[in-house]
C-alpha positions as protocol buffer text, in pm:
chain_id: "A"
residue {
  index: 1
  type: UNK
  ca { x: 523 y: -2761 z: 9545 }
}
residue {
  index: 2
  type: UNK
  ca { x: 447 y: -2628 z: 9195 }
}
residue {
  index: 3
  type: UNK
  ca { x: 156 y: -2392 z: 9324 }
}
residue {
  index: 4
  type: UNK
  ca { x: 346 y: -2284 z: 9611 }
}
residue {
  index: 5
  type: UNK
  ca { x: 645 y: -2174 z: 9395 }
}
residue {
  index: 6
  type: UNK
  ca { x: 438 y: -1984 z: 9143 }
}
residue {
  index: 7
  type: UNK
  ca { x: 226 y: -1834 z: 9424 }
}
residue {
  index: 8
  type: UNK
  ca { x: 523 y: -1720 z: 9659 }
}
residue {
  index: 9
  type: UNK
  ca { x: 761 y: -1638 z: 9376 }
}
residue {
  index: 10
  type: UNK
  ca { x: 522 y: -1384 z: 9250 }
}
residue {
  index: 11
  type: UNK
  ca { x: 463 y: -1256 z: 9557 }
}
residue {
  index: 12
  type: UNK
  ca { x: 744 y: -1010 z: 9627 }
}
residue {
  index: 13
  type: UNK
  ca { x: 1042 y: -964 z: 9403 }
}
residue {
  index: 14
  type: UNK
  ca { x: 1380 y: -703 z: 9471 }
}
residue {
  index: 15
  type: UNK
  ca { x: 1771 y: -643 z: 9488 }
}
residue {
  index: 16
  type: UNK
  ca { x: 1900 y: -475 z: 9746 }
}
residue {
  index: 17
  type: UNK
  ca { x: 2291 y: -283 z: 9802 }
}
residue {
  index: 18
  type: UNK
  ca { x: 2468 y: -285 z: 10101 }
}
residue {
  index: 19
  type: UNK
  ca { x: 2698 y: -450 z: 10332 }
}
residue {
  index: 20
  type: UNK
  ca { x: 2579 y: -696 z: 10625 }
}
residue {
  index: 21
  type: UNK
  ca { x: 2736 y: -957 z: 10827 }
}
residue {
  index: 22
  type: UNK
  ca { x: 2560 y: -1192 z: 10650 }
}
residue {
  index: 23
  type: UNK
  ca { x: 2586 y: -1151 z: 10310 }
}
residue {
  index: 24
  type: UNK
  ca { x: 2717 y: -1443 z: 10083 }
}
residue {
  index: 25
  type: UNK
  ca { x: 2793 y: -1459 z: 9714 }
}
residue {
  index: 26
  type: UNK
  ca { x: 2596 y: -1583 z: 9465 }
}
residue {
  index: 27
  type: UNK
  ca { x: 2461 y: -1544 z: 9089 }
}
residue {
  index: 28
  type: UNK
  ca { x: 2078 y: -1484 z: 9108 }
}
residue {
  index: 29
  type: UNK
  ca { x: 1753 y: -1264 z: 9100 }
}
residue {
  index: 30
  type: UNK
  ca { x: 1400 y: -1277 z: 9047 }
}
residue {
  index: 31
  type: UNK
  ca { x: 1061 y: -1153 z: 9002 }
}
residue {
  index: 32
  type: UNK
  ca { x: 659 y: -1056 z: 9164 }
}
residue {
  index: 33
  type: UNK
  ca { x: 256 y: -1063 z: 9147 }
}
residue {
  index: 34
  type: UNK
  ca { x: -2 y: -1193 z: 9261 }
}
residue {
  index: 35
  type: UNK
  ca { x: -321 y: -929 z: 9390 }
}
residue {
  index: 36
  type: UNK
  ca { x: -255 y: -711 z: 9650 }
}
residue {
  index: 37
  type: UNK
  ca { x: -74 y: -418 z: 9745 }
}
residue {
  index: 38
  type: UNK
  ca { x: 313 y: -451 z: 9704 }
}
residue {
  index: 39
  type: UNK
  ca { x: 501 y: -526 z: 10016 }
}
residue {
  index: 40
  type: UNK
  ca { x: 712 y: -292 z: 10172 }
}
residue {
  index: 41
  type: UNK
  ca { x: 974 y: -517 z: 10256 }
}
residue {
  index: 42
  type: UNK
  ca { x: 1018 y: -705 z: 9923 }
}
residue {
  index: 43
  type: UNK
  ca { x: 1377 y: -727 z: 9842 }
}
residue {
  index: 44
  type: UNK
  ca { x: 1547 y: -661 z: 10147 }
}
residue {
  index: 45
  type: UNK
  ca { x: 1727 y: -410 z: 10375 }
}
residue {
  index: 46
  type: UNK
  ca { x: 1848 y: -311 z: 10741 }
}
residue {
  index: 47
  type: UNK
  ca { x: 1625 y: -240 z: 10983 }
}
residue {
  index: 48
  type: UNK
  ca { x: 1539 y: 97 z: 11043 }
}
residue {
  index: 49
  type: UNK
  ca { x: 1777 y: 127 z: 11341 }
}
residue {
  index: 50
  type: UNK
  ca { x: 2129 y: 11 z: 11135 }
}
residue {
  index: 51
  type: UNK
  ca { x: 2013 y: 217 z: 10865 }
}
residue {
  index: 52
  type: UNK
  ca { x: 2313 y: 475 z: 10787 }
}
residue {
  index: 53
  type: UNK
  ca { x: 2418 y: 646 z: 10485 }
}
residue {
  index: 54
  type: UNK
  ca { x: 2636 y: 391 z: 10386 }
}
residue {
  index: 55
  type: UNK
  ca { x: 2409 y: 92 z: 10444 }
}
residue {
  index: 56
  type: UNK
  ca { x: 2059 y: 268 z: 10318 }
}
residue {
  index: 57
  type: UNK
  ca { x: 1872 y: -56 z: 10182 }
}
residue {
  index: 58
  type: UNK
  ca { x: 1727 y: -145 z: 9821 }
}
residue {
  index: 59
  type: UNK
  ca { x: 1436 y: -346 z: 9796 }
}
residue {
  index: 60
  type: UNK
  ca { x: 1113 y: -444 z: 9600 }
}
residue {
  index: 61
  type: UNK
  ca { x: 1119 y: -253 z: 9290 }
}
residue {
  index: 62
  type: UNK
  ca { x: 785 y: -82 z: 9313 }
}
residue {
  index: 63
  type: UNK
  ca { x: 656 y: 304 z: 9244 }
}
residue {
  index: 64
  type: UNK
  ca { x: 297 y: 371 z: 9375 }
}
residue {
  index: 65
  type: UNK
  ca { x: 412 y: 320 z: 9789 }
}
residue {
  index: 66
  type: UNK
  ca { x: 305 y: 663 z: 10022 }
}
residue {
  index: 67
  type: UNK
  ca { x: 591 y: 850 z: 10091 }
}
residue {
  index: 68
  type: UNK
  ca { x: 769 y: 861 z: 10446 }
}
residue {
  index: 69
  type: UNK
  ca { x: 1082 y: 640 z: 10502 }
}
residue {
  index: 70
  type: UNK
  ca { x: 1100 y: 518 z: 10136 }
}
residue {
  index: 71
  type: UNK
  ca { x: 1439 y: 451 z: 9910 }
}
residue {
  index: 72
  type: UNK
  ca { x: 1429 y: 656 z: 9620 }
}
residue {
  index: 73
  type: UNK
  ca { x: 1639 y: 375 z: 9439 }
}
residue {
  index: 74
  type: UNK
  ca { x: 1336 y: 151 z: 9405 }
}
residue {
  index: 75
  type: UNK
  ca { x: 1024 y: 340 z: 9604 }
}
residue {
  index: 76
  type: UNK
  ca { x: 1058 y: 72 z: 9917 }
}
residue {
  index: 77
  type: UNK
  ca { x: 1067 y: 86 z: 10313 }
}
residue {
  index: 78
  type: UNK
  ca { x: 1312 y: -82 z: 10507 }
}
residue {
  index: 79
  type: UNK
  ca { x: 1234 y: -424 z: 10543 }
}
residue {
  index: 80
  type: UNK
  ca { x: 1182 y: -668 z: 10818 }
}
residue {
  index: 81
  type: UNK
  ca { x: 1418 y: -983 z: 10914 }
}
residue {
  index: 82
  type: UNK
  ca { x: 1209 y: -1035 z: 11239 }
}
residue {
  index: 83
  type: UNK
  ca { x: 1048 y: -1343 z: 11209 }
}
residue {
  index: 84
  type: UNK
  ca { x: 610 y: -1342 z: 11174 }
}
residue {
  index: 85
  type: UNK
  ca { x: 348 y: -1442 z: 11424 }
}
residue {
  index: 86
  type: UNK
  ca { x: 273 y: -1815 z: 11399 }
}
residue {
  index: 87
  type: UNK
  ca { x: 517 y: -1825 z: 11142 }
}
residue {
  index: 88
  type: UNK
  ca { x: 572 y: -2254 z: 11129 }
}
residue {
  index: 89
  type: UNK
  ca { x: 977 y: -2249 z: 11136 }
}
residue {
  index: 90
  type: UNK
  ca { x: 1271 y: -2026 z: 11145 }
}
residue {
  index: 91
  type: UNK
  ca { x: 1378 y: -1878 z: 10805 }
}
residue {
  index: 92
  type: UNK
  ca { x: 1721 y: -1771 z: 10694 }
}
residue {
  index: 93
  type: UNK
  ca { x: 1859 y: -1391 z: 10743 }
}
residue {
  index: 94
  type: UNK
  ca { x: 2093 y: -1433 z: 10533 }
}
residue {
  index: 95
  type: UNK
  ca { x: 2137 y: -1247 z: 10193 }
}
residue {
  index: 96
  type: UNK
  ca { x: 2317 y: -1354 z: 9864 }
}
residue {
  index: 97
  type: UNK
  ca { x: 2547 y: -1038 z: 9631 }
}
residue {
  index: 98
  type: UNK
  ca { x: 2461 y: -1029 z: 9334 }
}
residue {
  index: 99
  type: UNK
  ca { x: 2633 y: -999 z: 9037 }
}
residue {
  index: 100
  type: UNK
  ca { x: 2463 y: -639 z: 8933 }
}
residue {
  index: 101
  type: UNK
  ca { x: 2658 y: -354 z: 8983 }
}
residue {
  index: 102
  type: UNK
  ca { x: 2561 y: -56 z: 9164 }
}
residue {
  index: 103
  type: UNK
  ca { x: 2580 y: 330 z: 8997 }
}
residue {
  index: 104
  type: UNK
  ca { x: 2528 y: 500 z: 9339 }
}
residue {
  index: 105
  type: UNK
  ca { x: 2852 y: 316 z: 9534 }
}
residue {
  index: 106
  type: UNK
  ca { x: 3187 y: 243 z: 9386 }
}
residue {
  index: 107
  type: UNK
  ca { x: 3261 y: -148 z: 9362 }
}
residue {
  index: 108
  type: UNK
  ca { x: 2927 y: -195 z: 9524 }
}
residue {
  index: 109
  type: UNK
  ca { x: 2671 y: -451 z: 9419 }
}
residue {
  index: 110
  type: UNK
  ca { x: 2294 y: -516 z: 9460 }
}
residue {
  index: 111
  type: UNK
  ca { x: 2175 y: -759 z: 9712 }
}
residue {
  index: 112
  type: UNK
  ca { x: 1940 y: -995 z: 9736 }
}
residue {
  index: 113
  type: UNK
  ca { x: 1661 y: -1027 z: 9998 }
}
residue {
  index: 114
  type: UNK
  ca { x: 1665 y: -1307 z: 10265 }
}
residue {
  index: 115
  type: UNK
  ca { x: 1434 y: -1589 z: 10305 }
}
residue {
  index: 116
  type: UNK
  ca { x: 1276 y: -1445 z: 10620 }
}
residue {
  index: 117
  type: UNK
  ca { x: 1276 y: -1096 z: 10447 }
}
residue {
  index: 118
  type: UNK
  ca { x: 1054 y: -1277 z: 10147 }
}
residue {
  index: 119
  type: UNK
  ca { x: 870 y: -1442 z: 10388 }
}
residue {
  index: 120
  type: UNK
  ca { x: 753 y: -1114 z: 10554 }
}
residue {
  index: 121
  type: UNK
  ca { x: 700 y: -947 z: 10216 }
}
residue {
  index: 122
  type: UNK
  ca { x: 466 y: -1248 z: 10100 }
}
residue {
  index: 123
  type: UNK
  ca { x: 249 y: -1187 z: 10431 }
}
residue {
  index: 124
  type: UNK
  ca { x: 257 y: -793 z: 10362 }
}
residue {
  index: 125
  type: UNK
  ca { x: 70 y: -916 z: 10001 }
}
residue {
  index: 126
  type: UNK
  ca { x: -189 y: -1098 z: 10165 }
}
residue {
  index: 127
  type: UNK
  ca { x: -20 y: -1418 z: 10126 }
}
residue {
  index: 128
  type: UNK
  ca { x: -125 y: -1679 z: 10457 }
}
residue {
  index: 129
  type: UNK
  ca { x: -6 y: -2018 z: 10443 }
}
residue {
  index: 130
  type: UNK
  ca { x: -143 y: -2309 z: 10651 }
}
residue {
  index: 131
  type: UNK
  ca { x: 25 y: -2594 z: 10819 }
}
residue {
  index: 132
  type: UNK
  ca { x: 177 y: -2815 z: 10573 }
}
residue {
  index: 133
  type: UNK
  ca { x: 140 y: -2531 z: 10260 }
}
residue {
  index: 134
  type: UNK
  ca { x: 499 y: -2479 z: 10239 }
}
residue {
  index: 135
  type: UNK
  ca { x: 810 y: -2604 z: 10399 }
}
residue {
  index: 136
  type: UNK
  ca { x: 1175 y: -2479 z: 10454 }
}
residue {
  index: 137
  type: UNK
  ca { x: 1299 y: -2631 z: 10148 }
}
residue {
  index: 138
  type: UNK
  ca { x: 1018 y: -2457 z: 9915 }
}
residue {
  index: 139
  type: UNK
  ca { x: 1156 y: -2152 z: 10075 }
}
residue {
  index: 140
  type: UNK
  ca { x: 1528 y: -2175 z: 9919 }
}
residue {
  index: 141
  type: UNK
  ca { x: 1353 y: -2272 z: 9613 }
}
residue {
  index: 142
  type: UNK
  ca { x: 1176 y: -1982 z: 9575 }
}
residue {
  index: 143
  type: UNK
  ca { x: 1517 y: -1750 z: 9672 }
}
residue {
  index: 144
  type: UNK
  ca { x: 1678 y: -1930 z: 9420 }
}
residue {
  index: 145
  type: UNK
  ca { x: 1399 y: -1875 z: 9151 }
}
residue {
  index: 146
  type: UNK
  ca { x: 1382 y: -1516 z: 9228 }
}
residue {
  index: 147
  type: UNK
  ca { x: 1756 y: -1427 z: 9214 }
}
residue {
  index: 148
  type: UNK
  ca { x: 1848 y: -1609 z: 8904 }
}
residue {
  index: 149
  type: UNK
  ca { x: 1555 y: -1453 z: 8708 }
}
residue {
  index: 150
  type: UNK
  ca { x: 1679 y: -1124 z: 8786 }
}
residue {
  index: 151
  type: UNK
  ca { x: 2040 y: -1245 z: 8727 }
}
residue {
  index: 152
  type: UNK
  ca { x: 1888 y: -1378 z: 8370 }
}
residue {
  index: 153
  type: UNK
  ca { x: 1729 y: -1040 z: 8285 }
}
residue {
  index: 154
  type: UNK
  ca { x: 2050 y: -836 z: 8404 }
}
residue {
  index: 155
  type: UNK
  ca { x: 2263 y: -1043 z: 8109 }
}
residue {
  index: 156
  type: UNK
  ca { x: 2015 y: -943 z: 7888 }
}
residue {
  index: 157
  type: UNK
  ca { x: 2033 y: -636 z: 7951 }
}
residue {
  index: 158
  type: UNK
  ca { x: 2450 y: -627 z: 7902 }
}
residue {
  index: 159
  type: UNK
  ca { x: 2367 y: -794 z: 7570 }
}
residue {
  index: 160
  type: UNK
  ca { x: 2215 y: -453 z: 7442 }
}
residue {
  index: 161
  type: UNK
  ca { x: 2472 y: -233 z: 7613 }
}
residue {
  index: 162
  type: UNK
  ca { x: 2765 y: -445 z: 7415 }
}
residue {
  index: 163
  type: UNK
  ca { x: 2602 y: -236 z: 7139 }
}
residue {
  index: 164
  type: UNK
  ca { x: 2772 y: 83 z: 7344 }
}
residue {
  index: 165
  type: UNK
  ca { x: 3091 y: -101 z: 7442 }
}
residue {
  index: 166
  type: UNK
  ca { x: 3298 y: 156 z: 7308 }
}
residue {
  index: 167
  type: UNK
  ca { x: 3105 y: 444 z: 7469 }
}
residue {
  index: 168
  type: UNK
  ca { x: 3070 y: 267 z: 7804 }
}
residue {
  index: 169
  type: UNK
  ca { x: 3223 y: -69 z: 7909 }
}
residue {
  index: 170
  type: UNK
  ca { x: 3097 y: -61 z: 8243 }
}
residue {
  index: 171
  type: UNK
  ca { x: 2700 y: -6 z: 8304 }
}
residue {
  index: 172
  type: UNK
  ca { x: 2540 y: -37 z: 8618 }
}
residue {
  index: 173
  type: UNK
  ca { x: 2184 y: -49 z: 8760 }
}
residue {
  index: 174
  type: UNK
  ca { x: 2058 y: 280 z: 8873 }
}
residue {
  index: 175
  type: UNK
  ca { x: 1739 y: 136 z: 9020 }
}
residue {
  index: 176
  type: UNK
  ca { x: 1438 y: -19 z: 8909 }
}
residue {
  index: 177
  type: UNK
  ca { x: 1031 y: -37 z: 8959 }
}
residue {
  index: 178
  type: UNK
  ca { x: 748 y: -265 z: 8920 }
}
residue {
  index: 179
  type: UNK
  ca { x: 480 y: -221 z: 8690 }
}
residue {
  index: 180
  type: UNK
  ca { x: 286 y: -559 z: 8735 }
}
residue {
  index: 181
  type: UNK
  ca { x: -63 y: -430 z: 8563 }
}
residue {
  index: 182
  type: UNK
  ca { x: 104 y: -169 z: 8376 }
}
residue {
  index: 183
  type: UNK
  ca { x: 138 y: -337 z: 8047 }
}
residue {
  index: 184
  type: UNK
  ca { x: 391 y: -246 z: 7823 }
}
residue {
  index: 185
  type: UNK
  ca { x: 301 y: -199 z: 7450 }
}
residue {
  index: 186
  type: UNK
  ca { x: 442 y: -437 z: 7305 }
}
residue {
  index: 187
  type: UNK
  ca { x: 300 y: -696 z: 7564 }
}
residue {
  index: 188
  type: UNK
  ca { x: -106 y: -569 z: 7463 }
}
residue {
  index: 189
  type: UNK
  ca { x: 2 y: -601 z: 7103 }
}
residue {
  index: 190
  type: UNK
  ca { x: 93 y: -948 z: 7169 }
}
residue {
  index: 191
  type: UNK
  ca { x: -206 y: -1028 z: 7368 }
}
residue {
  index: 192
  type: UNK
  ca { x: -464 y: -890 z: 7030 }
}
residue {
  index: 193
  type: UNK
  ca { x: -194 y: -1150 z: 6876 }
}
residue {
  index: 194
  type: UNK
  ca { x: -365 y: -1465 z: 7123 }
}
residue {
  index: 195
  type: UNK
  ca { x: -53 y: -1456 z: 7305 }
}
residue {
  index: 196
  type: UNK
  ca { x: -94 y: -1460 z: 7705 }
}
residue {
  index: 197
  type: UNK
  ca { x: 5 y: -1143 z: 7923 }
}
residue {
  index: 198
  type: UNK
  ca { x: 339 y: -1166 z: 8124 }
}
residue {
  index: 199
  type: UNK
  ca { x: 240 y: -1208 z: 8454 }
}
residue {
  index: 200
  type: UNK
  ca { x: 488 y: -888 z: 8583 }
}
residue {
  index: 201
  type: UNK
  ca { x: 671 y: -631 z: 8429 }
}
residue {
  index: 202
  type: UNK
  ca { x: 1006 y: -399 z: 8547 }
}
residue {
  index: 203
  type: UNK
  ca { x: 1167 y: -121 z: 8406 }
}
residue {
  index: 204
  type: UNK
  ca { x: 1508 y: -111 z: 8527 }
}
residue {
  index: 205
  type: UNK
  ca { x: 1734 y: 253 z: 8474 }
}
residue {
  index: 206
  type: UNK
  ca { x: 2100 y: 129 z: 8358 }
}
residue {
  index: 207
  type: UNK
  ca { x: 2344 y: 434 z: 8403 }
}
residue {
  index: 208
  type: UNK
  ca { x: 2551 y: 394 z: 8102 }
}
residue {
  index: 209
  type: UNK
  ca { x: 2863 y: 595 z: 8238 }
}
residue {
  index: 210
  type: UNK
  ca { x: 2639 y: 906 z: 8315 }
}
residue {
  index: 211
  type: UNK
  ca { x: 2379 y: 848 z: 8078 }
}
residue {
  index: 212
  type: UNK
  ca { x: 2071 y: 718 z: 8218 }
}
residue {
  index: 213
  type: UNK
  ca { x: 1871 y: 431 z: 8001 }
}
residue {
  index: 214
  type: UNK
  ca { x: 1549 y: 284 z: 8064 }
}
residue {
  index: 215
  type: UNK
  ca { x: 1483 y: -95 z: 8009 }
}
residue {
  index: 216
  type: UNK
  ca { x: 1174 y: -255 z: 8006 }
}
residue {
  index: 217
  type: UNK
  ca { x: 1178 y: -628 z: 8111 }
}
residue {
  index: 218
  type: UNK
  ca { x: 848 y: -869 z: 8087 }
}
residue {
  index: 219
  type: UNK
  ca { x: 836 y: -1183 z: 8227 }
}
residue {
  index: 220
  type: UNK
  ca { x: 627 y: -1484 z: 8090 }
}
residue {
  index: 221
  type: UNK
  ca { x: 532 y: -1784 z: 8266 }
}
residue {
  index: 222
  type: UNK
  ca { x: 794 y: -2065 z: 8069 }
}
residue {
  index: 223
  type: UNK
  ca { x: 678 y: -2325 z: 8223 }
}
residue {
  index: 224
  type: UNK
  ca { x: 806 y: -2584 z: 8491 }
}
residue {
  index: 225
  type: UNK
  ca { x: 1145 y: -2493 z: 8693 }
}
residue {
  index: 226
  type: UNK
  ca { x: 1448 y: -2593 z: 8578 }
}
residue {
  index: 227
  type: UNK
  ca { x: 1778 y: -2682 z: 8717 }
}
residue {
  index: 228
  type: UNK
  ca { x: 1906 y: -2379 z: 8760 }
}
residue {
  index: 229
  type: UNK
  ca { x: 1619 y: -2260 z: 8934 }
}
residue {
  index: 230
  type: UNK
  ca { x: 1448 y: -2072 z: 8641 }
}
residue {
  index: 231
  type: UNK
  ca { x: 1123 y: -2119 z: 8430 }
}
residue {
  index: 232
  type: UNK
  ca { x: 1036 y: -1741 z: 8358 }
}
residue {
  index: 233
  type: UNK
  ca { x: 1088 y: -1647 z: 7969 }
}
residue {
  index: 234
  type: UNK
  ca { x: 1239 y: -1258 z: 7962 }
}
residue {
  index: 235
  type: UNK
  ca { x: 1127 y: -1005 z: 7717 }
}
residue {
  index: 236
  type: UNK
  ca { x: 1398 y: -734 z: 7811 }
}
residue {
  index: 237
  type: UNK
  ca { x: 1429 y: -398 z: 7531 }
}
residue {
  index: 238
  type: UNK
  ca { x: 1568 y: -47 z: 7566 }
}
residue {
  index: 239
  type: UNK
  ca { x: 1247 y: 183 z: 7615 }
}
residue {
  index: 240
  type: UNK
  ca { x: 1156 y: 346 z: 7283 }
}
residue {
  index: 241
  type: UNK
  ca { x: 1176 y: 683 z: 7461 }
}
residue {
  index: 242
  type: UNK
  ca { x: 1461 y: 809 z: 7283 }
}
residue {
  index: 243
  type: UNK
  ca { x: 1557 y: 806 z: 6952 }
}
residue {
  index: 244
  type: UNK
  ca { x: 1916 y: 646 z: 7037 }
}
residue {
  index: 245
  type: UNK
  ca { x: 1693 y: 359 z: 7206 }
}
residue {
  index: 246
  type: UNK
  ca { x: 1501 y: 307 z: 6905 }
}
residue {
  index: 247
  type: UNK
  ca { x: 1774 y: 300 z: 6723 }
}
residue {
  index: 248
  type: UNK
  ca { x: 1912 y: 72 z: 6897 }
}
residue {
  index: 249
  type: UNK
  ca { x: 1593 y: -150 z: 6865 }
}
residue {
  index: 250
  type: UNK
  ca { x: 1567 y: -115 z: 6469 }
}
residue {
  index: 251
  type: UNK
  ca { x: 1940 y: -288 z: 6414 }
}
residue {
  index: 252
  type: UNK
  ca { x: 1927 y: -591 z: 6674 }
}
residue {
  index: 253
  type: UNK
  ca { x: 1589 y: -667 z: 6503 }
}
residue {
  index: 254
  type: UNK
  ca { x: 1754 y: -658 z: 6146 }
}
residue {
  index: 255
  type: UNK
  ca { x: 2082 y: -821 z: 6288 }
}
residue {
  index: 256
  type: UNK
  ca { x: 1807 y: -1087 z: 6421 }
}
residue {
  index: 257
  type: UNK
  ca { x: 1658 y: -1127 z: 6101 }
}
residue {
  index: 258
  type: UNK
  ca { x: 1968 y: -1107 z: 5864 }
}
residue {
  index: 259
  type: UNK
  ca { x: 2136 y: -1382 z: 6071 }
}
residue {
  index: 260
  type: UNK
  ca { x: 1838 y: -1620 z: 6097 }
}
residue {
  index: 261
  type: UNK
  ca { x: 1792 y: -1639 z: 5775 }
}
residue {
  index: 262
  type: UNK
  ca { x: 2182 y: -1670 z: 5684 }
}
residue {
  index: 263
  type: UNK
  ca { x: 2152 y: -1963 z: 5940 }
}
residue {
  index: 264
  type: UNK
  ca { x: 1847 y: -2140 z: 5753 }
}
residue {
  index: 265
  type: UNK
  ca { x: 2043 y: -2086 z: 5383 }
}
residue {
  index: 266
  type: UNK
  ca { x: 2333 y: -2247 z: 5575 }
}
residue {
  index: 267
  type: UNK
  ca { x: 2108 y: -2498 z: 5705 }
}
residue {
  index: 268
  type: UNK
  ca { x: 1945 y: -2548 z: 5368 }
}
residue {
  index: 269
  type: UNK
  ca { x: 2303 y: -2631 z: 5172 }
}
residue {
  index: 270
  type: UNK
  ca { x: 2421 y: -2857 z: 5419 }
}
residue {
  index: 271
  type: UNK
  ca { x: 2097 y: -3089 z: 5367 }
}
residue {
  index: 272
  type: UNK
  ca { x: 2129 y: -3064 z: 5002 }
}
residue {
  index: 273
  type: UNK
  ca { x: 2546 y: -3143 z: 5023 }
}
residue {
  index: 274
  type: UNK
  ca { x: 2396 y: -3425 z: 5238 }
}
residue {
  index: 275
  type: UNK
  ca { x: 2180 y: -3558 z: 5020 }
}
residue {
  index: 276
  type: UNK
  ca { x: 2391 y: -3551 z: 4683 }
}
């Protein structure tokens, strides 16, 4: 199933707000690829029909789509929970809260997109799957892998804004966009380095009680799946588009370096204590 996952997980990746019948809690989110255009159903919505103000969907985080009946939250068309020609079995409607607040919506939070929504999104990337490619089960492994990703990448992102606790104690995401082949600086300088190229990048606007910040998350292949359903290693940073962001930047990176090496003196002593 290891192909499949990497394939399919790639293939479409969103959070969506809203209320629907079937909605059910849970602590994940995810990420996209592979070649293609992005599908306009990624991450997950209402059909067109249920759509009110209330209930407009989020989805697939992506910003080159043609205009028409697009949410401005993440540049993404309603999706589609009706299920695909000759698709092999039924899929799941249901979709999973997550755990990142909403700025547009008091108390609300994103939501994740269902199995069949994923499903649909995979086919809108060119994605066709024969017979015995991919079964139910790879299906809820692939949900899984996508929402706690994105879960992973929104605590990293509340690790930087503890840095504005006292200004803001509450931050919520705005909305966010995929920027797959759009490589972010820091990931080309890392590539000269002999390092590989994450395989898809976000940027994710955190409304910091009024103030808007921009992230920028890469995600690197880390390997197999884990337990709790993740294998993608996050590189997630406050845009250097302001100076308060690159301030920002400057002391976690001495913080990082002033406490690792405080941890290898430490380190150090104890082996000597040790060995006297």
């Amino acid at each position: 199933m290891g192909n499949v996952m990497n394939s399919a997980v790639l293939a479409a990746d969103a959070i969506i707000p809203t209320h629907q019948q079937q909605i059910s809690n849970a602590p994940y989110h995810g990420i996209h690829k592979p070649d293609g255009k992005p599908p306009p159903e990624c991450p997950m919505h209402k059909s067109a029909q249920d759509k009110t103000p209330s209930t407009y969907p989020s989805e697939c985080p992506i910003n080159d789509m043609a205009s028409g009946d697009i949410n401005p939250l993440n540049m993404m068309p309603p999706a589609n929970q009706q299920p695909a020609p000759d698709q092999p079995f039924p899929l799941p409607t249901e979709r999973q809260v997550s755990s990142i607040p909403k700025a547009v919506g008091e108390g609300e939070f994103w939501v994740y997109p269902s199995q069949q929504m994923f499903w649909n999104a995979m086919l809108r990337k060119g994605w066709r799957w024969q017979k015995d490619d991919i079964t139910p089960k790879d299906m809820d492994d692939i949900i899984k892998i996508h929402n706690a990703n994105n879960e992973l990448a929104w605590q990293e992102v509340l690790k930087w804004e503890a840095l504005h606790a006292k200004e803001c104690c509450t931050p919520k995401l705005r909305s966010f966009g995929g920027k797959a082949k759009q490589y972010s600086p820091r990931a080309r300088i890392r590539y000269w380095l002999g390092y590989e190229l994450p395989f898809d990048r976000h940027d994710w606007i955190v409304d910091r009680c009024g103030k808007d910040v921009r992230y920028v998350i890469d995600y690197y292949d880390g390997g197999a799946v884990d337990e709790k359903f993740t294998f993608t290693l996050l590189d997630v940073r406050p845009a250097m588009d302001s100076l308060e962001n690159i301030w920002d930047r400057m002391r976690v990176a001495w913080m990082r370096w002033k406490y690792r090496n405080e941890s290898k003196e430490s380190e150090y002593a104890t082996k000597n204590e040790e060995k006297k």
